[in-house]
Protein backbone atom coordinates (compact mmCIF):
# COMPACT_ATOMS: atom_id res chain seq x y z
CA UNK A 1 0.00 0.00 0.00
CA UNK A 2 2.99 2.37 0.02
CA UNK A 3 5.04 1.23 -2.94
CA UNK A 4 3.36 1.69 -6.32
CA UNK A 5 0.89 4.43 -7.18
CA UNK A 6 -1.92 2.27 -8.51
CA UNK A 7 -4.17 5.09 -9.65
CA UNK A 8 -3.37 8.13 -11.74
CA UNK A 9 -3.53 10.49 -8.76
CA UNK A 10 -0.81 13.16 -8.57
CA UNK A 11 2.07 12.55 -6.18
CA UNK A 12 0.81 12.79 -2.62
CA UNK A 13 2.60 15.01 -0.09
CA UNK A 14 5.14 13.02 1.93
CA UNK A 15 3.28 13.47 5.22
CA UNK A 16 0.25 11.78 3.59
CA UNK A 17 2.43 9.02 2.15
CA UNK A 18 3.83 8.30 5.62
CA UNK A 19 0.29 7.92 7.01
CA UNK A 20 -0.45 5.05 4.59
CA UNK A 21 1.40 2.42 6.65
CA UNK A 22 2.67 3.63 10.04
CA UNK A 23 3.66 0.04 10.95
CA UNK A 24 6.49 0.22 8.40
CA UNK A 25 8.33 2.58 10.74
CA UNK A 26 8.16 0.40 13.85
CA UNK A 27 11.63 0.00 15.36
CA UNK A 28 12.52 -3.67 15.89
CA UNK A 29 15.83 -3.23 17.72
CA UNK A 30 17.48 -0.73 20.01
CA UNK A 31 18.76 2.10 17.76
CA UNK A 32 22.40 1.68 16.74
CA UNK A 33 22.56 -2.07 17.33
CA UNK A 34 21.40 -3.49 13.99
CA UNK A 35 20.53 -2.33 10.53
CA UNK A 36 17.61 -3.19 8.27
CA UNK A 37 17.21 -1.38 4.96
CA UNK A 38 14.14 0.85 5.00
CA UNK A 39 12.54 2.65 2.05
CA UNK A 40 10.17 4.42 4.48
CA UNK A 41 13.28 5.65 6.32
CA UNK A 42 14.32 7.65 3.26
CA UNK A 43 10.80 9.07 3.06
CA UNK A 44 11.03 10.16 6.71
CA UNK A 45 14.36 11.84 5.86
CA UNK A 46 12.74 13.57 2.87
CA UNK A 47 9.92 14.80 5.09
CA UNK A 48 12.45 16.11 7.64
CA UNK A 49 14.15 18.06 4.82
CA UNK A 50 10.78 19.60 3.96
CA UNK A 51 9.97 20.50 7.57
CA UNK A 52 13.37 22.10 8.23
CA UNK A 53 13.87 23.85 4.88
CA UNK A 54 10.28 24.79 4.07
CA UNK A 55 10.95 23.40 0.57
CA UNK A 56 9.80 20.21 -1.15
CA UNK A 57 12.49 17.54 -0.78
CA UNK A 58 12.95 17.16 -4.55
CA UNK A 59 13.44 20.91 -5.00
CA UNK A 60 15.94 20.95 -2.12
CA UNK A 61 17.94 18.06 -3.68
CA UNK A 62 17.79 19.78 -7.06
CA UNK A 63 19.20 23.03 -5.69
CA UNK A 64 21.79 21.58 -3.26
CA UNK A 65 23.01 18.45 -5.08
CA UNK A 66 21.82 18.05 -8.67
CA UNK A 67 22.39 21.61 -9.94
CA UNK A 68 25.99 21.89 -8.60
CA UNK A 69 26.73 18.48 -10.15
CA UNK A 70 25.32 19.60 -13.52
CA UNK A 71 22.74 16.81 -13.41
CA UNK A 72 20.44 18.92 -15.60
CA UNK A 73 17.96 16.28 -16.73
CA UNK A 74 17.82 14.31 -13.45
CA UNK A 75 14.47 14.62 -11.70
CA UNK A 76 12.23 13.07 -9.05
CA UNK A 77 9.05 14.27 -10.73
CA UNK A 78 9.64 13.24 -14.33
CA UNK A 79 6.88 11.81 -16.48
CA UNK A 80 7.34 8.03 -16.35
CA UNK A 81 6.39 7.87 -20.03
CA UNK A 82 8.84 10.55 -21.18
CA UNK A 83 11.09 9.93 -24.18
CA UNK A 84 14.63 8.88 -23.43
CA UNK A 85 13.84 6.63 -20.46
CA UNK A 86 14.99 3.03 -20.52
CA UNK A 87 12.44 0.28 -21.04
CA UNK A 88 12.39 -2.38 -18.35
CA UNK A 89 11.91 -6.12 -18.73
CA UNK A 90 11.50 -8.97 -16.27
CA UNK A 91 12.56 -11.61 -18.81
CA UNK A 92 14.78 -11.61 -21.87
CA UNK A 93 11.86 -12.46 -24.14
CA UNK A 94 9.58 -9.71 -22.78
CA UNK A 95 7.03 -8.35 -22.56
CA UNK A 96 8.17 -4.94 -21.34
CA UNK A 97 7.02 -3.93 -17.87
CA UNK A 98 4.92 -0.86 -17.32
CA UNK A 99 6.77 2.10 -15.86
CA UNK A 100 5.29 2.95 -12.48
CA UNK A 101 5.50 5.77 -10.01
CA UNK A 102 6.16 5.04 -6.35
CA UNK A 103 4.75 6.70 -3.25
CA UNK A 104 8.08 6.64 -1.36
CA UNK A 105 9.72 9.04 -3.81
CA UNK A 106 12.80 9.92 -1.69
CA UNK A 107 13.64 6.19 -1.64
CA UNK A 108 13.98 5.77 -5.39
CA UNK A 109 11.95 7.87 -7.78
CA UNK A 110 14.93 9.66 -9.28
CA UNK A 111 15.20 9.46 -13.06
CA UNK A 112 18.74 10.02 -14.29
CA UNK A 113 21.15 9.05 -17.05
CA UNK A 114 24.36 7.04 -16.60
CA UNK A 115 26.38 10.12 -17.60
CA UNK A 116 24.74 12.35 -14.99
CA UNK A 117 24.91 9.69 -12.30
CA UNK A 118 28.61 9.51 -13.19
CA UNK A 119 28.89 13.16 -12.07
CA UNK A 120 27.63 12.03 -8.67
CA UNK A 121 30.21 9.21 -8.49
CA UNK A 122 32.95 11.65 -9.52
CA UNK A 123 31.96 13.92 -6.62
CA UNK A 124 32.10 10.97 -4.19
CA UNK A 125 35.57 9.99 -5.42
CA UNK A 126 36.72 13.60 -4.90
CA UNK A 127 35.57 13.75 -1.25
CA UNK A 128 32.49 15.84 -1.94
CA UNK A 129 34.06 18.18 -4.47
CA UNK A 130 33.42 18.62 -8.18
CA UNK A 131 34.96 21.21 -10.47
CA UNK A 132 36.41 23.29 -7.67
CA UNK A 133 33.38 23.47 -5.39
CA UNK A 134 32.18 21.37 -2.49
CA UNK A 135 28.77 19.79 -2.94
CA UNK A 136 28.91 17.59 0.18
CA UNK A 137 31.05 18.34 3.21
CA UNK A 138 33.90 15.76 3.33
CA UNK A 139 33.29 15.08 7.03
CA UNK A 140 29.61 14.35 6.36
CA UNK A 141 30.56 12.14 3.40
CA UNK A 142 32.85 10.16 5.69
CA UNK A 143 29.87 9.57 8.02
CA UNK A 144 27.82 8.37 5.05
CA UNK A 145 30.46 5.80 4.10
CA UNK A 146 31.04 4.14 7.48
CA UNK A 147 28.63 1.54 8.93
CA UNK A 148 27.30 2.78 12.27
CA UNK A 149 25.87 -0.31 13.96
CA UNK A 150 27.31 -1.55 17.25
CA UNK A 151 28.47 -4.83 15.69
CA UNK A 152 30.43 -3.06 12.93
CA UNK A 153 31.95 -0.56 15.35
CA UNK A 154 33.01 -3.14 17.94
CA UNK A 155 34.50 -5.50 15.36
CA UNK A 156 36.15 -2.66 13.44
CA UNK A 157 34.50 -3.99 10.28
CA UNK A 158 34.03 -1.57 7.44
CA UNK A 159 31.59 -3.76 5.47
CA UNK A 160 27.96 -2.84 6.02
CA UNK A 161 25.61 0.08 5.50
CA UNK A 162 26.42 3.65 6.44
CA UNK A 163 24.14 6.66 5.95
CA UNK A 164 22.95 5.93 2.43
CA UNK A 165 26.13 4.28 1.15
CA UNK A 166 26.97 0.60 1.44
CA UNK A 167 30.47 -0.65 2.05
CA UNK A 168 31.42 -4.08 0.73
CA UNK A 169 34.40 -6.35 0.37
CA UNK A 170 32.83 -8.48 -2.39
CA UNK A 171 35.65 -7.59 -4.78
CA UNK A 172 39.36 -8.00 -4.00
CA UNK A 173 39.28 -4.38 -2.81
CA UNK A 174 36.92 -2.18 -0.84
CA UNK A 175 33.94 -0.75 -2.80
CA UNK A 176 31.34 1.80 -1.69
CA UNK A 177 28.03 2.55 -3.39
CA UNK A 178 24.32 1.93 -3.59
CA UNK A 179 21.82 0.17 -5.81
CA UNK A 180 18.09 -0.01 -6.20
CA UNK A 181 15.38 -1.45 -8.33
CA UNK A 182 11.72 -1.87 -9.06
CA UNK A 183 9.96 -4.36 -11.32
CA UNK A 184 11.97 -4.51 -14.55
CA UNK A 185 14.64 -2.00 -13.56
CA UNK A 186 17.89 -2.04 -11.59
CA UNK A 187 20.49 0.67 -11.21
CA UNK A 188 23.73 0.75 -9.27
CA UNK A 189 26.80 2.85 -8.69
CA UNK A 190 30.01 2.01 -6.92
CA UNK A 191 33.42 3.51 -6.30
CA UNK A 192 36.74 2.62 -4.75
CA UNK A 193 38.59 5.54 -3.16
CA UNK A 194 41.79 3.46 -2.91
CA UNK A 195 41.70 2.69 -6.66
CA UNK A 196 40.26 6.08 -7.66
CA UNK A 197 37.73 4.41 -9.92
CA UNK A 198 33.95 4.14 -10.02
CA UNK A 199 31.12 2.77 -12.12
CA UNK A 200 27.47 3.36 -12.92
XYZ file of N, CA and C in Angstrom, residues 98-176:
237
model
N 5.423 -2.228 -17.356
C 4.915 -0.860 -17.318
C 5.785 -0.034 -16.384
N 6.057 1.195 -16.763
C 6.769 2.100 -15.855
C 5.768 2.587 -14.815
N 6.193 2.565 -13.557
C 5.288 2.949 -12.478
C 5.909 4.013 -11.598
N 5.054 4.812 -11.015
C 5.504 5.772 -10.008
C 5.406 5.099 -8.650
N 6.218 5.577 -7.696
C 6.162 5.036 -6.346
C 5.793 6.139 -5.357
N 5.123 5.739 -4.287
C 4.747 6.704 -3.247
C 5.971 7.203 -2.482
N 6.913 6.295 -2.185
C 8.077 6.639 -1.361
C 9.166 7.278 -2.228
N 8.854 8.418 -2.810
C 9.723 9.045 -3.809
C 11.156 9.303 -3.338
N 11.402 9.720 -2.096
C 12.797 9.917 -1.693
C 13.614 8.621 -1.698
N 12.941 7.476 -1.693
C 13.641 6.190 -1.642
C 14.034 5.682 -3.021
N 13.571 6.306 -4.097
C 13.976 5.766 -5.387
C 13.164 6.194 -6.577
N 12.700 7.411 -6.621
C 11.947 7.872 -7.783
C 12.777 8.809 -8.646
N 14.081 8.758 -8.501
C 14.934 9.658 -9.277
C 15.190 9.069 -10.658
N 14.892 9.841 -11.688
C 15.200 9.464 -13.061
C 16.486 10.183 -13.452
N 17.461 9.426 -13.932
C 18.741 10.021 -14.294
C 19.339 9.243 -15.454
N 20.421 9.750 -15.993
C 21.150 9.050 -17.050
C 22.459 8.522 -16.461
N 23.053 7.519 -17.085
C 24.359 7.044 -16.604
C 25.403 8.162 -16.569
N 25.398 9.020 -17.570
C 26.377 10.122 -17.601
C 26.200 11.041 -16.394
N 24.972 11.428 -16.113
C 24.744 12.350 -14.994
C 24.982 11.669 -13.659
N 24.614 10.404 -13.533
C 24.912 9.686 -12.295
C 26.426 9.556 -12.119
N 27.150 9.509 -13.242
C 28.608 9.514 -13.191
C 29.160 10.788 -12.555
N 28.474 11.919 -12.739
C 28.892 13.161 -12.074
C 28.828 12.996 -10.560
N 27.789 12.282 -10.100
C 27.627 12.028 -8.672
C 28.775 11.160 -8.151
N 29.109 10.104 -8.892
C 30.210 9.213 -8.487
C 31.538 9.979 -8.487
N 31.724 10.831 -9.467
C 32.946 11.655 -9.525
C 33.071 12.516 -8.269
N 31.959 13.097 -7.834
C 31.962 13.916 -6.616
C 32.326 13.065 -5.397
N 31.790 11.846 -5.323
C 32.101 10.970 -4.192
C 33.577 10.605 -4.176
N 34.148 10.334 -5.335
C 35.575 9.994 -5.420
C 36.464 11.172 -5.029
N 35.954 12.391 -5.206
C 36.724 13.599 -4.899
C 36.339 14.191 -3.541
N 35.906 13.333 -2.620
C 35.573 13.746 -1.250
C 34.603 14.919 -1.199
N 33.543 14.844 -2.005
C 32.486 15.841 -1.944
C 32.671 17.021 -2.864
N 33.749 17.024 -3.627
C 34.060 18.179 -4.471
C 33.907 17.818 -5.947
N 33.446 18.791 -6.736
C 33.422 18.620 -8.182
C 33.650 19.975 -8.829
N 34.618 20.002 -9.721
C 34.963 21.213 -10.474
C 35.200 22.417 -9.566
N 35.964 22.187 -8.513
C 36.410 23.293 -7.671
C 35.458 23.724 -6.578
N 34.299 23.071 -6.449
C 33.376 23.465 -5.389
C 32.878 22.260 -4.611
N 32.678 22.454 -3.319
C 32.178 21.368 -2.486
C 30.661 21.271 -2.611
N 30.192 20.068 -2.880
C 28.766 19.786 -2.941
C 28.329 19.141 -1.629
N 29.159 18.251 -1.107
C 28.914 17.587 0.177
C 30.154 17.788 1.038
N 29.939 18.157 2.280
C 31.046 18.340 3.206
C 31.797 17.014 3.363
N 33.131 17.010 3.233
C 33.897 15.762 3.334
C 33.686 15.019 4.650
N 33.515 15.743 5.740
C 33.287 15.082 7.028
C 31.940 14.357 7.023
N 30.922 14.998 6.442
C 29.614 14.355 6.357
C 29.683 13.143 5.429
N 30.407 13.269 4.329
C 30.555 12.145 3.399
C 31.220 10.965 4.096
N 32.205 11.222 4.934
C 32.852 10.164 5.694
C 31.841 9.441 6.579
N 30.929 10.182 7.203
C 29.871 9.573 8.016
C 28.939 8.718 7.169
N 28.695 9.138 5.936
C 27.821 8.374 5.052
C 28.453 7.036 4.673
N 29.767 6.990 4.589
C 30.463 5.804 4.100
C 30.707 4.731 5.159
N 30.685 5.096 6.424
C 31.039 4.140 7.479
C 29.804 3.526 8.111
N 29.735 2.188 8.217
C 28.634 1.539 8.931
C 28.621 2.006 10.384
N 27.420 2.204 10.934
C 27.295 2.781 12.270
C 26.651 1.853 13.286
N 26.470 0.582 12.978
C 25.866 -0.314 13.963
C 26.901 -0.720 15.000
N 26.424 -1.141 16.163
C 27.313 -1.554 17.254
C 28.236 -2.680 16.809
N 27.678 -3.673 16.112
C 28.474 -4.831 15.688
C 29.633 -4.403 14.795
N 29.370 -3.513 13.836
C 30.432 -3.059 12.929
C 31.474 -2.259 13.694
N 31.020 -1.405 14.602
C 31.954 -0.562 15.355
C 32.852 -1.383 16.265
N 32.246 -2.336 16.992
C 33.008 -3.141 17.945
C 34.031 -4.004 17.218
N 33.619 -4.601 16.096
C 34.504 -5.501 15.362
C 35.496 -4.745 14.483
N 35.279 -3.437 14.317
C 36.147 -2.664 13.442
C 35.958 -3.025 11.981
N 34.785 -3.552 11.640
C 34.502 -3.988 10.276
C 33.993 -2.805 9.467
N 34.495 -2.664 8.265
C 34.031 -1.567 7.439
C 32.913 -2.003 6.496
N 32.670 -3.289 6.333
C 31.589 -3.756 5.472
C 30.261 -3.553 6.169
N 29.270 -3.078 5.450
C 27.957 -2.840 6.019
C 27.317 -1.634 5.374
N 26.367 -1.035 6.065
C 25.607 0.076 5.498
C 25.779 1.313 6.352
N 26.256 2.386 5.736
C 26.418 3.651 6.439
C 25.157 4.481 6.322
N 25.297 5.773 6.111
C 24.141 6.660 5.954
C 23.867 6.864 4.471
N 23.303 5.841 3.842
C 22.947 5.928 2.430
C 23.955 5.313 1.489
N 25.097 4.878 1.989
C 26.132 4.279 1.146
C 26.548 2.949 1.758
N 26.526 1.893 0.933
C 26.973 0.599 1.439
C 28.480 0.476 1.273
N 29.033 -0.398 2.054
C 30.467 -0.651 2.046
C 30.639 -2.163 1.963
N 31.326 -2.635 0.933
C 31.418 -4.075 0.735
C 32.836 -4.510 0.402
N 33.117 -5.739 0.701
C 34.402 -6.348 0.373
C 34.197 -7.498 -0.609
N 33.142 -7.424 -1.425
C 32.831 -8.484 -2.389
C 33.917 -8.638 -3.450
N 34.555 -7.549 -3.802
C 35.649 -7.587 -4.778
C 36.962 -7.710 -4.011
N 38.079 -7.897 -4.708
C 39.362 -8.000 -3.997
C 39.763 -6.702 -3.284
N 38.999 -5.645 -3.489
C 39.280 -4.383 -2.815
C 37.963 -3.770 -2.342
N 38.057 -2.812 -1.485
C 36.919 -2.178 -0.840
C 36.134 -1.334 -1.840
N 34.802 -1.516 -1.899
C 33.941 -0.754 -2.801
C 32.787 -0.156 -1.991
N 32.462 1.092 -2.304
C 31.343 1.801 -1.692
C 30.295 2.051 -2.773
